[in-house]
PDB file of C-alpha atoms in Angstrom:
ATOM      1  CA  UNK F 205     -29.736  42.405 -35.230  1.00 91.00           C
ATOM      2  CA  UNK F 206     -29.039  39.372 -37.369  1.00 93.00           C
ATOM      3  CA  UNK F 207     -25.785  37.409 -37.160  1.00 95.00           C
ATOM      4  CA  UNK F 208     -23.973  35.696 -39.949  1.00 95.00           C
ATOM      5  CA  UNK F 209     -21.169  33.952 -38.712  1.00 95.00           C
ATOM      6  CA  UNK F 210     -18.702  32.911 -41.859  1.00 94.00           C
ATOM      7  CA  UNK F 211     -14.997  31.265 -42.675  1.00 93.00           C
ATOM      8  CA  UNK F 212     -13.257  33.146 -44.651  1.00 92.00           C
ATOM      9  CA  UNK F 213      -9.932  32.770 -47.029  1.00 93.00           C
ATOM     10  CA  UNK F 214     -10.419  29.021 -46.091  1.00 91.00           C
ATOM     11  CA  UNK F 215      -7.755  26.213 -48.310  1.00 91.00           C
ATOM     12  CA  UNK F 216     -10.210  23.804 -48.131  1.00 87.00           C
ATOM     13  CA  UNK F 217     -13.584  23.610 -46.957  1.00 84.00           C
ATOM     14  CA  UNK F 218     -14.985  23.776 -43.857  1.00 82.00           C
ATOM     15  CA  UNK F 219     -11.476  25.715 -42.976  1.00 84.00           C
ATOM     16  CA  UNK F 220     -10.195  29.471 -43.201  1.00 89.00           C
ATOM     17  CA  UNK F 221     -10.946  32.666 -40.513  1.00 89.00           C
ATOM     18  CA  UNK F 222     -13.851  33.625 -38.919  1.00 91.00           C
ATOM     19  CA  UNK F 223     -15.790  36.608 -39.109  1.00 93.00           C
ATOM     20  CA  UNK F 224     -19.351  37.901 -37.476  1.00 96.00           C
ATOM     21  CA  UNK F 225     -21.200  39.716 -39.853  1.00 97.00           C
ATOM     22  CA  UNK F 226     -23.994  41.275 -38.427  1.00 97.00           C
ATOM     23  CA  UNK F 227     -27.144  42.778 -39.773  1.00 96.00           C
ATOM     24  CA  UNK F 228     -29.756  45.199 -37.850  1.00 94.00           C
ATOM     25  CA  UNK F 229     -27.485  47.093 -34.827  1.00 94.00           C
ATOM     26  CA  UNK F 230     -28.087  50.287 -34.035  1.00 92.00           C
ATOM     27  CA  UNK F 231     -26.075  50.167 -31.220  1.00 93.00           C
ATOM     28  CA  UNK F 232     -23.002  52.696 -30.613  1.00 95.00           C
ATOM     29  CA  UNK F 233     -18.890  52.434 -31.370  1.00 96.00           C
ATOM     30  CA  UNK F 234     -18.933  51.265 -27.098  1.00 96.00           C
ATOM     31  CA  UNK F 235     -21.505  48.604 -27.523  1.00 96.00           C
ATOM     32  CA  UNK F 236     -19.973  46.816 -30.765  1.00 96.00           C
ATOM     33  CA  UNK F 237     -16.857  46.865 -29.062  1.00 96.00           C
ATOM     34  CA  UNK F 238     -18.498  45.044 -26.264  1.00 95.00           C
ATOM     35  CA  UNK F 239     -19.553  42.605 -28.651  1.00 95.00           C
ATOM     36  CA  UNK F 240     -16.479  41.884 -30.441  1.00 94.00           C
ATOM     37  CA  UNK F 241     -15.167  41.895 -27.296  1.00 92.00           C
ATOM     38  CA  UNK F 242     -17.107  39.206 -25.785  1.00 93.00           C
ATOM     39  CA  UNK F 243     -17.815  36.758 -28.875  1.00 91.00           C
ATOM     40  CA  UNK F 244     -13.721  36.282 -29.566  1.00 83.00           C
ATOM     41  CA  UNK F 245     -14.171  36.028 -32.703  1.00 87.00           C
ATOM     42  CA  UNK F 246     -11.428  37.865 -34.736  1.00 84.00           C
ATOM     43  CA  UNK F 247     -13.080  40.056 -36.566  1.00 90.00           C
ATOM     44  CA  UNK F 248     -16.902  40.931 -36.282  1.00 96.00           C
ATOM     45  CA  UNK F 249     -18.333  43.168 -39.391  1.00 97.00           C
ATOM     46  CA  UNK F 250     -21.397  45.810 -38.999  1.00 98.00           C
ATOM     47  CA  UNK F 251     -23.467  46.357 -41.775  1.00 97.00           C
ATOM     48  CA  UNK F 252     -24.883  49.875 -41.749  1.00 96.00           C
ATOM     49  CA  UNK F 253     -27.596  50.561 -44.842  1.00 95.00           C
ATOM     50  CA  UNK F 254     -27.958  54.099 -44.307  1.00 93.00           C
ATOM     51  CA  UNK F 255     -30.872  57.024 -45.842  1.00 91.00           C
ATOM     52  CA  UNK F 256     -29.990  57.224 -48.997  1.00 91.00           C
ATOM     53  CA  UNK F 257     -29.315  53.600 -50.274  1.00 89.00           C
ATOM     54  CA  UNK F 258     -25.674  53.689 -49.074  1.00 93.00           C
ATOM     55  CA  UNK F 259     -24.204  51.014 -47.642  1.00 96.00           C
ATOM     56  CA  UNK F 260     -20.771  51.513 -44.964  1.00 97.00           C
ATOM     57  CA  UNK F 261     -18.878  48.587 -42.949  1.00 97.00           C
ATOM     58  CA  UNK F 262     -18.147  48.951 -39.679  1.00 97.00           C
ATOM     59  CA  UNK F 263     -15.259  46.066 -38.054  1.00 96.00           C
ATOM     60  CA  UNK F 264     -14.034  45.523 -34.932  1.00 95.00           C
ATOM     61  CA  UNK F 265     -11.604  43.110 -33.187  1.00 89.00           C
ATOM     62  CA  UNK F 266     -12.156  41.731 -29.838  1.00 88.00           C
ATOM     63  CA  UNK F 267      -9.626  44.982 -28.417  1.00 83.00           C
ATOM     64  CA  UNK F 268      -9.674  47.379 -30.761  1.00 87.00           C
ATOM     65  CA  UNK F 269     -12.112  49.121 -33.984  1.00 92.00           C
ATOM     66  CA  UNK F 270     -10.639  48.675 -37.143  1.00 90.00           C
ATOM     67  CA  UNK F 271     -10.531  50.984 -40.279  1.00 89.00           C
ATOM     68  CA  UNK F 272     -10.087  47.799 -42.196  1.00 91.00           C
ATOM     69  CA  UNK F 273     -10.724  44.054 -42.086  1.00 91.00           C
ATOM     70  CA  UNK F 274     -10.966  42.362 -45.392  1.00 92.00           C
ATOM     71  CA  UNK F 275     -11.641  38.416 -44.531  1.00 91.00           C
ATOM     72  CA  UNK F 276     -14.453  40.276 -42.757  1.00 94.00           C
ATOM     73  CA  UNK F 277     -15.350  41.985 -45.356  1.00 96.00           C
ATOM     74  CA  UNK F 278     -15.213  39.175 -47.758  1.00 95.00           C
ATOM     75  CA  UNK F 279     -17.383  37.549 -45.324  1.00 95.00           C
ATOM     76  CA  UNK F 280     -20.485  41.008 -45.903  1.00 96.00           C
ATOM     77  CA  UNK F 281     -19.601  40.080 -49.289  1.00 95.00           C
ATOM     78  CA  UNK F 282     -21.133  36.648 -49.151  1.00 93.00           C
ATOM     79  CA  UNK F 283     -24.426  38.558 -46.983  1.00 94.00           C
ATOM     80  CA  UNK F 284     -25.060  40.725 -50.034  1.00 94.00           C
ATOM     81  CA  UNK F 285     -24.204  39.479 -52.781  1.00 93.00           C
ATOM     82  CA  UNK F 286     -25.730  36.075 -52.644  1.00 87.00           C
ATOM     83  CA  UNK F 287     -28.689  37.242 -51.721  1.00 83.00           C
ATOM     84  CA  UNK F 288     -31.459  36.272 -53.607  1.00 85.00           C
ATOM     85  CA  UNK F 289     -32.059  39.534 -56.972  1.00 86.00           C
ATOM     86  CA  UNK F 290     -28.552  40.240 -54.924  1.00 87.00           C
ATOM     87  CA  UNK F 291     -26.723  42.769 -57.635  1.00 89.00           C
ATOM     88  CA  UNK F 292     -23.165  40.674 -59.334  1.00 88.00           C
ATOM     89  CA  UNK F 293     -21.594  44.046 -57.131  1.00 93.00           C
ATOM     90  CA  UNK F 294     -21.993  46.089 -55.564  1.00 95.00           C
ATOM     91  CA  UNK F 295     -19.613  49.752 -54.114  1.00 96.00           C
ATOM     92  CA  UNK F 296     -19.836  49.790 -50.373  1.00 97.00           C
ATOM     93  CA  UNK F 297     -17.665  52.593 -47.903  1.00 96.00           C
ATOM     94  CA  UNK F 298     -15.614  51.449 -44.814  1.00 96.00           C
ATOM     95  CA  UNK F 299     -17.303  53.645 -41.703  1.00 96.00           C
ATOM     96  CA  UNK F 300     -13.588  55.487 -40.255  1.00 95.00           C
ATOM     97  CA  UNK F 301     -12.367  56.542 -43.096  1.00 92.00           C
ATOM     98  CA  UNK F 302     -14.767  56.187 -45.778  1.00 94.00           C
ATOM     99  CA  UNK F 303     -12.017  53.846 -48.526  1.00 93.00           C
ATOM    100  CA  UNK F 304     -14.232  53.102 -50.930  1.00 94.00           C
ATOM    101  CA  UNK F 305     -14.620  48.912 -51.984  1.00 96.00           C
ATOM    102  CA  UNK F 306     -15.782  46.973 -54.641  1.00 96.00           C
ATOM    103  CA  UNK F 307     -17.406  44.090 -53.761  1.00 96.00           C
ATOM    104  CA  UNK F 308     -17.331  41.397 -56.833  1.00 93.00           C
ATOM    105  CA  UNK F 309     -19.128  37.552 -57.338  1.00 89.00           C
ATOM    106  CA  UNK F 310     -18.224  36.406 -60.494  1.00 79.00           C
ATOM    107  CA  UNK F 311     -19.225  33.213 -61.824  1.00 64.00           C
ATOM    108  CA  UNK F 312     -17.868  30.481 -60.135  1.00 56.00           C
ATOM    109  CA  UNK F 313     -20.756  30.176 -57.752  1.00 45.00           C
ATOM    110  CA  UNK F 314     -21.820  31.576 -55.160  1.00 42.00           C
ATOM    111  CA  UNK F 315     -19.011  30.018 -52.035  1.00 43.00           C
ATOM    112  CA  UNK F 316     -15.715  31.368 -53.763  1.00 53.00           C
ATOM    113  CA  UNK F 317     -16.187  33.440 -56.258  1.00 82.00           C
ATOM    114  CA  UNK F 318     -16.132  36.393 -54.335  1.00 91.00           C
ATOM    115  CA  UNK F 319     -13.335  39.488 -54.299  1.00 94.00           C
ATOM    116  CA  UNK F 320     -12.872  43.119 -53.077  1.00 96.00           C
ATOM    117  CA  UNK F 321     -11.286  45.198 -55.145  1.00 95.00           C
ATOM    118  CA  UNK F 322      -9.694  48.331 -53.412  1.00 93.00           C
ATOM    119  CA  UNK F 323      -6.500  50.429 -54.437  1.00 92.00           C
ATOM    120  CA  UNK F 324      -3.648  51.158 -53.149  1.00 91.00           C
ATOM    121  CA  UNK F 325      -3.290  53.585 -49.840  1.00 91.00           C
ATOM    122  CA  UNK F 326      -1.239  56.131 -48.154  1.00 90.00           C
ATOM    123  CA  UNK F 327       1.683  54.013 -45.978  1.00 90.00           C
ATOM    124  CA  UNK F 328       3.167  56.222 -43.044  1.00 90.00           C
ATOM    125  CA  UNK F 329       6.115  58.287 -43.255  1.00 90.00           C
ATOM    126  CA  UNK F 330       8.145  55.492 -40.926  1.00 91.00           C
ATOM    127  CA  UNK F 331      11.514  55.871 -41.081  1.00 89.00           C
ATOM    128  CA  UNK F 332      12.104  51.931 -39.528  1.00 91.00           C
ATOM    129  CA  UNK F 333      15.614  51.131 -37.852  1.00 92.00           C
ATOM    130  CA  UNK F 334      18.115  47.820 -38.835  1.00 91.00           C
ATOM    131  CA  UNK F 335      17.018  47.087 -35.169  1.00 94.00           C
ATOM    132  CA  UNK F 336      13.592  47.414 -35.010  1.00 95.00           C
ATOM    133  CA  UNK F 337      12.833  44.095 -36.203  1.00 96.00           C
ATOM    134  CA  UNK F 338      14.825  42.340 -34.009  1.00 96.00           C
ATOM    135  CA  UNK F 339      12.546  43.629 -31.284  1.00 96.00           C
ATOM    136  CA  UNK F 340       9.449  43.474 -32.623  1.00 96.00           C
ATOM    137  CA  UNK F 341       9.698  39.371 -33.507  1.00 95.00           C
ATOM    138  CA  UNK F 342      12.003  39.162 -30.438  1.00 93.00           C
ATOM    139  CA  UNK F 343      14.407  37.190 -31.337  1.00 94.00           C
ATOM    140  CA  UNK F 344      17.712  38.157 -33.807  1.00 94.00           C
ATOM    141  CA  UNK F 345      15.841  38.957 -37.383  1.00 94.00           C
ATOM    142  CA  UNK F 346      17.919  38.358 -40.871  1.00 94.00           C
ATOM    143  CA  UNK F 347      15.268  39.422 -43.184  1.00 96.00           C
ATOM    144  CA  UNK F 348      15.794  39.166 -46.962  1.00 96.00           C
ATOM    145  CA  UNK F 349      14.284  42.259 -47.903  1.00 95.00           C
ATOM    146  CA  UNK F 350      14.297  45.502 -45.838  1.00 95.00           C
ATOM    147  CA  UNK F 351      11.093  46.144 -43.802  1.00 96.00           C
ATOM    148  CA  UNK F 352       8.766  48.094 -45.720  1.00 96.00           C
ATOM    149  CA  UNK F 353       4.993  50.118 -44.659  1.00 96.00           C
ATOM    150  CA  UNK F 354       2.635  49.091 -46.965  1.00 95.00           C
ATOM    151  CA  UNK F 355      -0.510  49.910 -47.556  1.00 94.00           C
ATOM    152  CA  UNK F 356      -4.643  48.728 -49.457  1.00 93.00           C
ATOM    153  CA  UNK F 357      -5.877  50.612 -46.154  1.00 89.00           C
ATOM    154  CA  UNK F 358      -4.711  49.676 -42.835  1.00 90.00           C
ATOM    155  CA  UNK F 359      -1.154  49.623 -43.004  1.00 93.00           C
ATOM    156  CA  UNK F 360       1.017  46.651 -42.019  1.00 96.00           C
ATOM    157  CA  UNK F 361       4.649  46.187 -41.099  1.00 97.00           C
ATOM    158  CA  UNK F 362       6.347  43.700 -44.149  1.00 97.00           C
ATOM    159  CA  UNK F 363       9.106  41.770 -42.950  1.00 98.00           C
ATOM    160  CA  UNK F 364      10.622  39.005 -45.388  1.00 98.00           C
ATOM    161  CA  UNK F 365      12.207  36.450 -43.121  1.00 97.00           C
ATOM    162  CA  UNK F 366      14.115  33.790 -44.996  1.00 95.00           C
ATOM    163  CA  UNK F 367      12.049  30.377 -45.091  1.00 96.00           C
ATOM    164  CA  UNK F 368       8.941  28.453 -43.525  1.00 96.00           C
ATOM    165  CA  UNK F 369      11.026  27.435 -41.012  1.00 96.00           C
ATOM    166  CA  UNK F 370      11.395  31.087 -39.522  1.00 96.00           C
ATOM    167  CA  UNK F 371       8.235  31.857 -39.948  1.00 97.00           C
ATOM    168  CA  UNK F 372       6.261  29.702 -38.728  1.00 97.00           C
ATOM    169  CA  UNK F 373       8.893  29.186 -34.727  1.00 96.00           C
ATOM    170  CA  UNK F 374       8.473  33.496 -34.556  1.00 96.00           C
ATOM    171  CA  UNK F 375       7.214  33.788 -31.212  1.00 95.00           C
ATOM    172  CA  UNK F 376       6.637  37.865 -31.756  1.00 96.00           C
ATOM    173  CA  UNK F 377       6.592  40.516 -28.506  1.00 95.00           C
ATOM    174  CA  UNK F 378       2.420  41.053 -29.184  1.00 94.00           C
ATOM    175  CA  UNK F 379       2.341  43.865 -26.411  1.00 94.00           C
ATOM    176  CA  UNK F 380       5.429  45.902 -28.053  1.00 95.00           C
ATOM    177  CA  UNK F 381       4.444  45.135 -31.326  1.00 95.00           C
ATOM    178  CA  UNK F 382       0.914  46.574 -30.582  1.00 93.00           C
ATOM    179  CA  UNK F 383       2.911  49.956 -28.810  1.00 95.00           C
ATOM    180  CA  UNK F 384       5.410  50.216 -32.193  1.00 95.00           C
ATOM    181  CA  UNK F 385       1.743  49.758 -33.966  1.00 94.00           C
ATOM    182  CA  UNK F 386      -0.012  52.532 -31.696  1.00 92.00           C
ATOM    183  CA  UNK F 387       2.832  55.315 -31.580  1.00 94.00           C
ATOM    184  CA  UNK F 388       3.047  54.997 -35.908  1.00 95.00           C
ATOM    185  CA  UNK F 389      -0.193  54.673 -37.212  1.00 93.00           C
ATOM    186  CA  UNK F 390       0.505  50.889 -38.239  1.00 94.00           C
ATOM    187  CA  UNK F 391      -2.311  48.115 -37.368  1.00 90.00           C
ATOM    188  CA  UNK F 392       0.811  45.411 -37.169  1.00 93.00           C
ATOM    189  CA  UNK F 393       2.462  43.244 -38.855  1.00 96.00           C
ATOM    190  CA  UNK F 394       3.421  40.727 -42.003  1.00 97.00           C
ATOM    191  CA  UNK F 395       5.780  38.288 -41.635  1.00 98.00           C
ATOM    192  CA  UNK F 396       6.002  36.076 -45.404  1.00 98.00           C
ATOM    193  CA  UNK F 397       8.501  33.796 -47.174  1.00 98.00           C
ATOM    194  CA  UNK F 398       8.594  33.117 -50.569  1.00 97.00           C
ATOM    195  CA  UNK F 399       8.096  29.435 -51.205  1.00 97.00           C
ATOM    196  CA  UNK F 400       7.255  29.342 -55.141  1.00 94.00           C
ATOM    197  CA  UNK F 401       6.612  31.309 -58.217  1.00 93.00           C
ATOM    198  CA  UNK F 402       4.145  33.952 -57.246  1.00 95.00           C
ATOM    199  CA  UNK F 403       2.903  32.349 -53.994  1.00 97.00           C
ATOM    200  CA  UNK F 404       3.698  33.145 -50.111  1.00 98.00           C
ATOM    201  CA  UNK F 405       3.264  32.504 -46.693  1.00 98.00           C
ATOM    202  CA  UNK F 406       2.706  34.476 -44.159  1.00 97.00           C
ATOM    203  CA  UNK F 407       1.510  35.205 -40.827  1.00 97.00           C
ATOM    204  CA  UNK F 408      -0.094  38.532 -39.192  1.00 95.00           C
ATOM    205  CA  UNK F 409       1.249  39.688 -35.516  1.00 94.00           C
ATOM    206  CA  UNK F 410      -1.929  42.281 -34.573  1.00 85.00           C
ATOM    207  CA  UNK F 411      -4.286  41.054 -31.935  1.00 78.00           C
ATOM    208  CA  UNK F 412      -2.208  41.299 -27.866  1.00 76.00           C
ATOM    209  CA  UNK F 413      -3.728  37.371 -27.290  1.00 79.00           C
ATOM    210  CA  UNK F 414      -2.250  34.688 -29.133  1.00 82.00           C
ATOM    211  CA  UNK F 415      -4.516  32.478 -29.636  1.00 79.00           C
ATOM    212  CA  UNK F 416      -5.946  35.062 -31.646  1.00 77.00           C
ATOM    213  CA  UNK F 417      -3.607  35.154 -34.196  1.00 87.00           C
ATOM    214  CA  UNK F 418      -5.112  35.902 -37.167  1.00 86.00           C
ATOM    215  CA  UNK F 419      -5.490  32.938 -40.077  1.00 90.00           C
ATOM    216  CA  UNK F 420      -6.062  35.262 -43.038  1.00 91.00           C
ATOM    217  CA  UNK F 421      -5.270  38.176 -43.236  1.00 92.00           C
ATOM    218  CA  UNK F 422      -6.602  39.953 -46.373  1.00 93.00           C
ATOM    219  CA  UNK F 423      -5.483  43.702 -46.250  1.00 92.00           C
ATOM    220  CA  UNK F 424      -1.807  42.082 -45.728  1.00 95.00           C
ATOM    221  CA  UNK F 425      -2.159  40.291 -48.701  1.00 96.00           C
ATOM    222  CA  UNK F 426      -3.023  43.068 -50.618  1.00 95.00           C
ATOM    223  CA  UNK F 427      -0.248  45.188 -49.203  1.00 96.00           C
ATOM    224  CA  UNK F 428       2.110  42.702 -50.139  1.00 97.00           C
ATOM    225  CA  UNK F 429       1.042  42.498 -53.675  1.00 97.00           C
ATOM    226  CA  UNK F 430       0.812  46.351 -53.851  1.00 95.00           C
ATOM    227  CA  UNK F 431       4.518  46.706 -51.945  1.00 96.00           C
ATOM    228  CA  UNK F 432       6.375  43.487 -55.005  1.00 96.00           C
ATOM    229  CA  UNK F 433       3.966  44.845 -57.640  1.00 96.00           C
ATOM    230  CA  UNK F 434       2.335  41.849 -58.480  1.00 96.00           C
ATOM    231  CA  UNK F 435      -0.769  39.614 -58.860  1.00 96.00           C
ATOM    232  CA  UNK F 436       0.114  35.888 -56.015  1.00 97.00           C
ATOM    233  CA  UNK F 437      -1.153  33.849 -54.234  1.00 96.00           C
ATOM    234  CA  UNK F 438      -0.668  34.218 -50.231  1.00 97.00           C
ATOM    235  CA  UNK F 439      -1.078  30.781 -47.921  1.00 97.00           C
ATOM    236  CA  UNK F 440      -1.417  31.325 -43.771  1.00 96.00           C
ATOM    237  CA  UNK F 441      -3.563  29.635 -41.068  1.00 93.00           C
ATOM    238  CA  UNK F 442      -0.390  26.867 -40.667  1.00 93.00           C
ATOM    239  CA  UNK F 443       0.581  28.154 -36.845  1.00 92.00           C
ATOM    240  CA  UNK F 444      -3.424  27.959 -36.025  1.00 91.00           C
ATOM    241  CA  UNK F 445      -5.134  24.980 -38.058  1.00 91.00           C
ATOM    242  CA  UNK F 446      -6.118  27.336 -39.858  1.00 90.00           C
ATOM    243  CA  UNK F 447      -4.788  26.745 -43.682  1.00 94.00           C
ATOM    244  CA  UNK F 448      -5.696  29.343 -45.574  1.00 94.00           C
ATOM    245  CA  UNK F 449      -5.407  30.833 -49.215  1.00 96.00           C
ATOM    246  CA  UNK F 450      -5.527  34.735 -50.520  1.00 96.00           C
ATOM    247  CA  UNK F 451      -5.812  34.893 -54.023  1.00 95.00           C
ATOM    248  CA  UNK F 452      -4.850  39.307 -55.373  1.00 96.00           C
ATOM    249  CA  UNK F 453      -4.884  39.707 -58.520  1.00 95.00           C
ATOM    250  CA  UNK F 454      -3.043  43.030 -59.151  1.00 96.00           C
ATOM    251  CA  UNK F 455      -2.977  45.418 -61.527  1.00 93.00           C
ATOM    252  CA  UNK F 456      -1.529  49.548 -61.789  1.00 88.00           C
ATOM    253  CA  UNK F 457      -4.421  51.220 -58.932  1.00 84.00           C
ATOM    254  CA  UNK F 458      -6.283  48.366 -58.264  1.00 90.00           C
ATOM    255  CA  UNK F 459      -5.858  45.378 -56.555  1.00 95.00           C
ATOM    256  CA  UNK F 460      -8.518  42.179 -55.753  1.00 95.00           C
ATOM    257  CA  UNK F 461      -8.711  39.882 -53.107  1.00 96.00           C
ATOM    258  CA  UNK F 462     -10.368  36.880 -53.002  1.00 94.00           C
ATOM    259  CA  UNK F 463     -11.115  33.400 -51.501  1.00 92.00           C
ATOM    260  CA  UNK F 464     -13.628  30.851 -50.277  1.00 91.00           C
ATOM    261  CA  UNK F 465     -16.607  31.785 -49.023  1.00 91.00           C
ATOM    262  CA  UNK F 466     -19.134  29.190 -46.325  1.00 87.00           C
ATOM    263  CA  UNK F 467     -21.091  29.307 -43.113  1.00 84.00           C
ATOM    264  CA  UNK F 468     -19.433  28.447 -39.863  1.00 75.00           C
ATOM    265  CA  UNK F 469     -21.280  25.254 -37.937  1.00 63.00           C
TER     266      UNK F 469
END
């Protein structure tokens, strides 16, 4: 087994959301879940090389297996595309749903020219009653737009709040979010606000432990771009003291999600 510890989407050198990339592991799903739980890193991705030459990515959070995690995918892209003689592009698939992902290394450099290409995905048809956001967030919520579920492979409930003060002060009911998400086949809530022209800041609520709040959530950035139908730059990680920046390039039918990747020391 080879394990790589990487930080992804950092807004500055040394920062980012941590992911473990595991190669040459042949453990069961149960063993992989135990590995992720013991490491207590926000996400682990296992690279499985198939007999036909294909590559499958299998994602685990400390508390559950996931259909898709883009910061872990970005970490896997770093491992797969920055090795000697590695290709500039590579198509892989996800373990749970077989979703195709295009890994892209651009000329900007080995550490920050990485993008993931993927298509918008169908979202669960859920009627989100007006009281639901307030219950999930544990306080009265005044949203600037109706709540919506959008997906690039891991559906998120998107909640647009008024400003940064409101966003950064949120202390949601994480157990209720987990229960509601499981019931409706949604992977947590993403609260966000607009901070400028095509720029936003957000927070992801999916983990049960507040200490494991994501510093960067690529699937939410992609979902937000798909919903808004525009390219954007998304800041995250202020509350976790790991400032991150996700660059999303939108075109109909394809979304590119990218950012900085560097080895963690």
